[in-house]
Amino acid sequence: SAHPCVPPGPSGGGRRSPHHPWDLEPCCAGPLACPEPVGQNKLDIGDILQQIMTITDQSLDEAQAKKHALNCHRMKPALFSVLCEIKEKTGLSMRNTQEEEPQDPQLVRLDNMLLAEGVAGPEKGGGAAAAVSAATSSGGMSPDSSLEHSDYKSKLSQIRSIYHTELEKYEQACTEFTTHVMNLLREQSRTRPVTPREIERMVAIIHRKFSSIQTQLKQSTCEAVMILRSRFLDARRKRRNFSKQATEVLNEYFYSHLSNPYPSEEAKEELAKQCGITVSQVSNWFGNKRIRYKKNIGKFQEEANLYAMKTALGARQGDDSPHTPNSTGN
DNA sequence: TACAATGATTCATA
DNA sequence: TATGAATCATTGTA
């Protein structure tokens, strides 16, 4: 009852011809060599799809053989173009899903820091110089620090070289892996439609993964630099006691203002000048002195008496010695 | 070498 | 923001 022009459905029948393409014997002779009735084509396609679906369940050799057979199959170009069409249609919906994302702010910060420290970018020792200048400006740096400076520089250059070696390794691995995947996709594009855009996306995914590894490397490098810097800049590590004369000046002020040992900003500046130290060092000294005195007044009694006597002696001599102005007096 | 002294830092608070 | 309190890291000394 079927019209001779209406081919049977894909699931209809299923009786294979003796020279059926699903035997997957390469049919390299082409369609002319193995003529098939027109109605058979839909059946062919259904079976080809079935074969493709099950190809992953087969062993490598089997799959390879089947792949080769499929590549040579006379229906392949037609099927391929259909797949391309379907893919193009579905591809449209995901076209807008993935666009170039903005640069990771954390990575930007890491890059900037590595650049500022002289780890990334051209070698010039800028980071070390910056550290030194920072140390000197903070007031805690002794002038004869060239030894420590070179120590810092050598350690920084160690970090730098490790960083660059690792970075190079990662970049090489990334390139190798990308090439491998691209080759794989190109190879696959012979049997399934793989658009250049798809390859691009895959490459982008790989780069993202590798860049996250790179971020970790940058993070640990930053940590190493921070530790190095903190060790280098930590003034506690190169503490020098003040001169005897400076301590004397500070103690004189402290004990002569015992009821209110809080020098004004001007007094601090004056004391700093007299002692050859910075104002913040004067502040530190008074901070420490106050707390330590308060904690153990008994221990400081002798010292207090000594300076009280000194002050009294100075006052009796009547000389208008250039002492710092009494802030509150008592 | 242990330990006290001391200058500096950090953190909480008023 | 100055100060107190705790703590760190080094120096000085017995």
Tab-separated table of C-alpha atoms (C1' of nucleotides) in Angstrom:
chain	number	residue	atom	x	y	z
A	1	SER	CA	0.000	0.000	0.000
A	2	ALA	CA	2.989	2.286	0.447
A	3	HIS	CA	3.748	4.619	-2.318
A	4	PRO	CA	6.868	3.546	-4.134
A	5	CYS	CA	8.349	7.048	-3.638
A	6	VAL	CA	7.843	7.087	0.125
A	7	PRO	CA	10.757	5.407	1.741
A	8	PRO	CA	10.231	3.194	4.782
A	9	GLY	CA	10.954	4.749	8.177
A	10	PRO	CA	14.312	4.285	9.827
A	11	SER	CA	13.027	1.661	12.175
A	12	GLY	CA	11.047	-0.104	9.559
A	13	GLY	CA	12.193	-3.445	8.286
A	14	GLY	CA	15.814	-3.713	9.133
A	15	ARG	CA	16.713	-6.547	6.875
A	16	ARG	CA	20.263	-5.989	5.862
A	17	SER	CA	21.547	-6.523	2.416
A	18	PRO	CA	24.434	-8.957	2.092
A	19	HIS	CA	26.711	-6.076	1.311
A	20	HIS	CA	25.405	-3.862	4.033
A	21	PRO	CA	27.432	-0.814	5.048
A	22	TRP	CA	26.988	-1.610	8.792
A	23	ASP	CA	29.284	-4.501	8.337
A	24	LEU	CA	31.697	-1.619	8.346
A	25	GLU	CA	33.821	-3.006	5.661
A	26	PRO	CA	35.429	0.051	4.132
A	27	CYS	CA	33.486	0.908	1.074
A	28	CYS	CA	36.207	2.828	-0.639
A	29	ALA	CA	34.910	2.055	-4.064
A	30	GLY	CA	32.248	4.735	-3.551
A	31	PRO	CA	28.545	4.845	-4.143
A	32	LEU	CA	28.812	3.822	-7.747
A	33	ALA	CA	30.467	0.607	-6.782
A	34	CYS	CA	27.753	-0.338	-4.316
A	35	PRO	CA	24.506	1.019	-5.528
A	36	GLU	CA	21.697	1.080	-3.000
A	37	PRO	CA	18.013	1.741	-3.500
A	38	VAL	CA	17.041	5.331	-2.536
A	39	GLY	CA	14.685	4.234	0.282
A	40	GLN	CA	17.587	2.533	1.972
A	41	ASN	CA	19.306	5.860	2.836
A	42	LYS	CA	17.253	6.656	5.929
A	43	LEU	CA	17.903	3.224	7.205
A	44	ASP	CA	21.589	3.849	6.636
A	45	ILE	CA	21.556	7.071	8.628
A	46	GLY	CA	19.748	5.526	11.559
A	47	ASP	CA	22.278	2.771	11.678
A	48	ILE	CA	25.235	5.118	11.279
A	49	LEU	CA	24.001	7.131	14.250
A	50	GLN	CA	23.578	3.951	16.224
A	51	GLN	CA	27.144	2.996	15.399
A	52	ILE	CA	28.431	6.387	16.472
A	53	MET	CA	26.555	6.169	19.735
A	54	THR	CA	28.036	2.810	20.622
A	55	ILE	CA	31.561	3.590	19.481
A	56	THR	CA	32.576	4.683	22.984
A	57	ASP	CA	31.674	1.256	24.386
A	58	GLN	CA	34.173	-0.467	22.196
A	59	SER	CA	37.826	-1.174	22.624
A	60	LEU	CA	40.341	1.230	21.165
A	61	ASP	CA	41.242	-0.982	18.238
A	62	GLU	CA	37.645	-1.733	17.463
A	63	ALA	CA	36.738	1.917	17.683
A	64	GLN	CA	39.647	2.890	15.464
A	65	ALA	CA	38.589	0.395	12.864
A	66	LYS	CA	35.024	1.568	13.033
A	67	LYS	CA	36.103	5.154	12.827
A	68	HIS	CA	38.075	4.465	9.731
A	69	ALA	CA	35.130	2.623	8.225
A	70	LEU	CA	32.827	5.488	8.995
A	71	ASN	CA	35.226	7.960	7.467
A	72	CYS	CA	35.192	6.010	4.272
A	73	HIS	CA	31.489	5.479	4.243
A	74	ARG	CA	29.686	6.930	1.280
A	75	MET	CA	27.004	8.488	3.497
A	76	LYS	CA	29.491	10.277	5.632
A	77	PRO	CA	29.613	13.649	3.796
A	78	ALA	CA	25.834	13.933	3.878
A	79	LEU	CA	25.584	12.963	7.515
A	80	PHE	CA	28.428	15.284	8.353
A	81	SER	CA	26.714	18.255	6.795
A	82	VAL	CA	23.490	17.433	8.660
A	83	LEU	CA	25.399	17.264	11.922
A	84	CYS	CA	27.022	20.578	11.092
A	85	GLU	CA	23.636	22.099	10.505
A	86	ILE	CA	22.230	20.813	13.780
A	87	LYS	CA	25.301	21.933	15.591
A	88	GLU	CA	25.095	25.374	14.027
A	89	LYS	CA	21.505	25.703	15.245
A	90	THR	CA	22.235	24.601	18.784
A	91	GLY	CA	25.455	26.550	18.743
A	92	LEU	CA	23.521	29.761	18.277
A	93	SER	CA	21.972	29.460	21.703
A	94	MET	CA	25.295	29.116	23.454
A	95	ARG	CA	27.011	31.773	21.425
A	96	ASN	CA	26.303	34.474	23.952
A	97	THR	CA	26.871	32.397	27.055
A	98	GLN	CA	30.583	32.696	27.113
A	99	GLU	CA	32.299	35.953	26.433
A	100	GLU	CA	35.657	37.205	27.482
A	101	GLU	CA	35.427	37.715	31.256
A	102	PRO	CA	37.013	40.728	32.931
A	103	GLN	CA	40.506	40.298	34.286
A	104	ASP	CA	40.654	38.785	37.751
A	105	PRO	CA	41.328	41.691	40.166
A	106	GLN	CA	43.258	39.422	42.501
A	107	LEU	CA	45.577	38.425	39.683
A	108	VAL	CA	46.030	42.074	38.739
A	109	ARG	CA	47.012	42.894	42.324
A	110	LEU	CA	49.480	40.003	42.414
A	111	ASP	CA	50.983	41.059	39.094
A	112	ASN	CA	51.331	44.647	40.254
A	113	MET	CA	52.977	43.612	43.473
A	114	LEU	CA	55.424	41.276	41.755
A	115	LEU	CA	56.248	44.057	39.339
A	116	ALA	CA	56.724	46.567	42.141
A	117	GLU	CA	58.979	44.201	44.064
A	118	GLY	CA	61.077	43.587	40.986
A	119	VAL	CA	60.204	39.883	40.840
A	120	ALA	CA	58.241	40.113	37.614
A	121	GLY	CA	59.296	42.320	34.740
A	122	PRO	CA	62.832	43.326	33.785
A	123	GLU	CA	65.548	42.818	36.398
A	124	LYS	CA	66.692	46.105	37.877
A	125	GLY	CA	66.736	45.651	41.658
A	126	GLY	CA	63.975	48.225	42.035
A	127	GLY	CA	62.273	46.226	44.748
A	128	ALA	CA	65.347	46.067	46.901
A	129	ALA	CA	65.984	49.736	46.401
A	130	ALA	CA	62.385	50.480	47.320
A	131	ALA	CA	62.697	48.376	50.442
A	132	VAL	CA	65.868	50.131	51.457
A	133	SER	CA	64.389	53.547	50.898
A	134	ALA	CA	61.297	52.524	52.854
A	135	ALA	CA	63.486	51.336	55.698
A	136	THR	CA	65.548	54.492	55.800
A	137	SER	CA	62.514	56.742	55.676
A	138	SER	CA	60.940	54.840	58.574
A	139	GLY	CA	63.884	55.923	60.672
A	140	GLY	CA	64.965	52.483	61.811
A	141	MET	CA	67.748	51.893	59.330
A	142	SER	CA	71.364	52.142	60.298
A	143	PRO	CA	73.556	53.730	57.662
A	144	ASP	CA	75.914	50.758	57.435
A	145	SER	CA	73.330	48.387	56.097
A	146	SER	CA	74.914	47.629	52.735
A	147	LEU	CA	75.648	44.091	53.904
A	148	GLU	CA	72.018	43.447	54.774
A	149	HIS	CA	71.041	45.197	51.580
A	150	SER	CA	73.051	42.801	49.435
A	151	ASP	CA	71.673	39.913	51.481
A	152	TYR	CA	68.182	41.112	50.707
A	153	LYS	CA	69.038	41.525	47.055
A	154	SER	CA	70.482	38.040	46.723
A	155	LYS	CA	67.478	36.463	48.430
A	156	LEU	CA	65.121	38.452	46.225
A	157	SER	CA	66.967	37.356	43.129
A	158	GLN	CA	66.659	33.737	44.321
A	159	ILE	CA	62.911	34.160	44.589
A	160	ARG	CA	62.925	35.836	41.201
A	161	SER	CA	64.745	33.005	39.482
A	162	ILE	CA	62.532	30.322	41.063
A	163	TYR	CA	59.485	32.282	40.005
A	164	HIS	CA	60.635	32.592	36.407
A	165	THR	CA	61.640	28.936	36.149
A	166	GLU	CA	58.266	27.818	37.439
A	167	LEU	CA	56.433	30.272	35.236
A	168	GLU	CA	58.280	29.018	32.197
A	169	LYS	CA	57.475	25.434	33.139
A	170	TYR	CA	53.795	26.236	33.442
A	171	GLU	CA	53.761	28.098	30.155
A	172	GLN	CA	55.475	25.236	28.385
A	173	ALA	CA	53.075	22.707	29.879
A	174	CYS	CA	50.159	24.882	28.880
A	175	THR	CA	51.362	25.178	25.290
A	176	GLU	CA	52.011	21.446	25.058
A	177	PHE	CA	48.630	20.568	26.450
A	178	THR	CA	46.871	23.081	24.233
A	179	THR	CA	48.587	21.741	21.128
A	180	HIS	CA	47.691	18.209	22.131
A	181	VAL	CA	44.028	19.069	22.640
A	182	MET	CA	43.882	21.026	19.397
A	183	ASN	CA	45.344	18.115	17.485
A	184	LEU	CA	42.845	15.831	19.123
A	185	LEU	CA	39.965	18.082	18.181
A	186	ARG	CA	41.214	18.426	14.624
A	187	GLU	CA	41.439	14.681	14.410
A	188	GLN	CA	37.923	14.383	15.815
A	189	SER	CA	36.660	16.983	13.391
A	190	ARG	CA	37.016	14.355	10.702
A	191	THR	CA	34.188	12.348	12.211
A	192	ARG	CA	32.145	14.988	13.993
A	193	PRO	CA	31.635	18.658	13.327
A	194	VAL	CA	34.041	20.678	15.437
A	195	THR	CA	33.870	24.377	14.714
A	196	PRO	CA	36.931	26.603	15.056
A	197	ARG	CA	34.977	28.509	17.664
A	198	GLU	CA	34.625	25.346	19.676
A	199	ILE	CA	38.377	24.782	19.517
A	200	GLU	CA	38.857	28.364	20.618
A	201	ARG	CA	36.598	27.830	23.589
A	202	MET	CA	38.427	24.674	24.573
A	203	VAL	CA	41.739	26.528	24.372
A	204	ALA	CA	40.271	29.288	26.532
A	205	ILE	CA	39.187	26.723	29.122
A	206	ILE	CA	42.665	25.218	29.194
A	207	HIS	CA	44.224	28.649	29.570
A	208	ARG	CA	41.893	29.458	32.434
A	209	LYS	CA	42.861	26.277	34.237
A	210	PHE	CA	46.543	26.928	33.755
A	211	SER	CA	46.141	30.530	34.771
A	212	SER	CA	44.661	29.434	38.091
A	213	ILE	CA	47.818	27.403	38.660
A	214	GLN	CA	49.827	30.471	37.748
A	215	THR	CA	47.849	32.520	40.246
A	216	GLN	CA	48.853	30.083	42.957
A	217	LEU	CA	52.487	30.432	41.944
A	218	LYS	CA	52.210	34.211	42.020
A	219	GLN	CA	50.491	34.074	45.379
A	220	SER	CA	53.210	31.988	46.991
A	221	THR	CA	55.901	34.177	45.414
A	222	CYS	CA	54.219	37.252	46.881
A	223	GLU	CA	54.141	35.566	50.272
A	224	ALA	CA	57.830	34.779	50.044
A	225	VAL	CA	58.622	38.400	49.159
A	226	MET	CA	56.452	39.672	52.003
A	227	ILE	CA	58.229	37.426	54.486
A	228	LEU	CA	61.607	38.502	53.136
A	229	ARG	CA	60.618	42.156	53.327
A	230	SER	CA	59.205	41.890	56.809
A	231	ARG	CA	62.371	40.190	57.995
A	232	PHE	CA	64.494	42.783	56.294
A	233	LEU	CA	62.479	45.775	57.400
A	234	ASP	CA	61.640	44.617	60.915
A	235	ALA	CA	63.458	47.217	63.003
A	236	ARG	CA	63.272	44.941	66.048
A	237	ARG	CA	65.879	42.770	64.413
A	238	LYS	CA	68.445	45.548	64.372
A	239	ARG	CA	67.724	47.252	67.602
A	240	ARG	CA	70.499	49.462	68.884
A	241	ASN	CA	70.509	50.880	72.352
A	242	PHE	CA	70.426	54.654	72.580
A	243	SER	CA	73.569	56.391	73.701
A	244	LYS	CA	74.107	56.883	77.422
A	245	GLN	CA	73.761	60.602	76.978
A	246	ALA	CA	70.428	60.203	75.135
A	247	THR	CA	69.029	57.913	77.841
A	248	GLU	CA	70.115	60.440	80.422
A	249	VAL	CA	68.270	63.292	78.691
A	250	LEU	CA	65.117	61.190	78.381
A	251	ASN	CA	65.293	60.018	82.002
A	252	GLU	CA	65.844	63.570	83.206
A	253	TYR	CA	62.706	64.666	81.459
A	254	PHE	CA	60.765	61.641	82.643
A	255	TYR	CA	61.615	61.974	86.330
A	256	SER	CA	61.272	65.731	86.402
A	257	HIS	CA	57.760	65.322	84.988
A	258	LEU	CA	56.864	62.210	86.944
A	259	SER	CA	53.383	63.461	87.799
A	260	ASN	CA	52.617	63.888	84.122
A	261	PRO	CA	55.238	62.148	81.969
A	262	TYR	CA	53.562	63.055	78.698
A	263	PRO	CA	55.772	65.362	76.662
A	264	SER	CA	54.010	67.615	74.192
A	265	GLU	CA	54.783	67.333	70.505
A	266	GLU	CA	57.170	70.275	70.783
A	267	ALA	CA	58.884	68.726	73.804
A	268	LYS	CA	59.231	65.455	71.923
A	269	GLU	CA	60.838	67.245	69.012
A	270	GLU	CA	63.236	69.013	71.335
A	271	LEU	CA	64.126	65.765	73.098
A	272	ALA	CA	64.581	64.016	69.768
A	273	LYS	CA	66.961	66.730	68.660
A	274	GLN	CA	68.937	66.537	71.885
A	275	CYS	CA	69.197	62.760	71.761
A	276	GLY	CA	69.798	62.390	68.032
A	277	ILE	CA	66.786	60.115	67.599
A	278	THR	CA	63.414	60.477	65.909
A	279	VAL	CA	60.235	61.815	67.486
A	280	SER	CA	58.601	58.394	67.194
A	281	GLN	CA	61.557	56.876	69.026
A	282	VAL	CA	60.977	59.420	71.794
A	283	SER	CA	57.309	58.406	71.863
A	284	ASN	CA	58.263	54.738	72.037
A	285	TRP	CA	60.712	55.412	74.814
A	286	PHE	CA	58.142	57.285	76.908
A	287	GLY	CA	55.502	54.659	76.207
A	288	ASN	CA	57.779	51.903	77.387
A	289	LYS	CA	59.082	53.922	80.298
A	290	ARG	CA	55.660	54.812	81.640
A	291	ILE	CA	54.365	51.257	81.527
A	292	ARG	CA	57.512	49.754	82.971
A	293	TYR	CA	57.766	52.336	85.689
A	294	LYS	CA	54.129	51.859	86.650
A	295	LYS	CA	54.545	48.094	86.718
A	296	ASN	CA	57.412	48.194	89.175
A	297	ILE	CA	57.809	51.573	90.878
A	298	GLY	CA	59.986	50.029	93.554
A	299	LYS	CA	62.590	48.931	91.095
A	300	PHE	CA	62.850	52.430	89.620
A	301	GLN	CA	62.927	54.216	92.984
A	302	GLU	CA	66.686	54.478	93.084
A	303	GLU	CA	66.833	55.822	89.559
A	304	ALA	CA	64.039	58.260	90.360
A	305	ASN	CA	65.936	59.561	93.397
A	306	LEU	CA	69.100	59.956	91.386
A	307	TYR	CA	67.457	62.070	88.712
A	308	ALA	CA	65.469	64.042	91.296
A	309	MET	CA	68.750	64.925	92.933
A	310	LYS	CA	70.294	65.888	89.624
A	311	THR	CA	67.376	68.157	88.808
A	312	ALA	CA	67.453	69.739	92.231
A	313	LEU	CA	71.172	70.336	91.934
A	314	GLY	CA	70.702	71.948	88.565
A	315	ALA	CA	67.970	74.183	89.912
A	316	ARG	CA	70.044	75.276	92.963
A	317	GLN	CA	72.963	76.190	90.758
A	318	GLY	CA	70.538	78.672	89.303
A	319	ASP	CA	71.784	78.253	85.811
A	320	ASP	CA	69.105	78.706	83.197
A	321	SER	CA	70.133	75.558	81.491
A	322	PRO	CA	68.436	74.849	78.144
A	323	HIS	CA	66.076	72.234	79.522
A	324	THR	CA	62.889	71.453	77.747
A	325	PRO	CA	60.024	73.600	78.875
A	326	ASN	CA	58.008	72.017	81.639
A	327	SER	CA	54.752	70.924	80.097
A	328	THR	CA	52.485	70.968	83.134
A	329	GLY	CA	54.832	71.350	86.055
A	330	ASN	CA	54.217	70.202	89.656
B	1	DT	C1'	74.437	30.775	78.245
B	2	DA	C1'	70.593	32.320	80.812
B	3	DC	C1'	68.337	36.223	81.876
B	4	DA	C1'	67.371	41.100	82.466
B	5	DA	C1'	67.097	45.320	79.906
B	6	DT	C1'	65.512	47.724	76.109
B	7	DG	C1'	63.711	49.515	71.618
B	8	DA	C1'	60.056	48.422	68.462
B	9	DT	C1'	55.624	46.537	66.992
B	10	DT	C1'	50.835	45.186	67.329
B	11	DC	C1'	46.330	45.545	68.914
B	12	DA	C1'	42.555	47.248	71.752
B	13	DT	C1'	40.546	51.227	73.696
B	14	DA	C1'	39.120	55.750	75.211
C	1	DT	C1'	44.918	59.315	67.280
C	2	DA	C1'	47.539	58.883	71.475
C	3	DT	C1'	48.126	55.643	74.888
C	4	DG	C1'	48.337	51.188	77.536
C	5	DA	C1'	49.392	46.518	77.491
C	6	DA	C1'	51.399	42.536	75.652
C	7	DT	C1'	54.804	40.776	73.010
C	8	DC	C1'	58.850	40.280	70.002
C	9	DA	C1'	63.718	40.447	68.948
C	10	DT	C1'	67.963	41.961	70.076
C	11	DT	C1'	71.666	43.675	73.287
C	12	DG	C1'	74.265	43.610	77.462
C	13	DT	C1'	75.975	41.325	81.408
C	14	DA	C1'	76.882	38.199	85.204
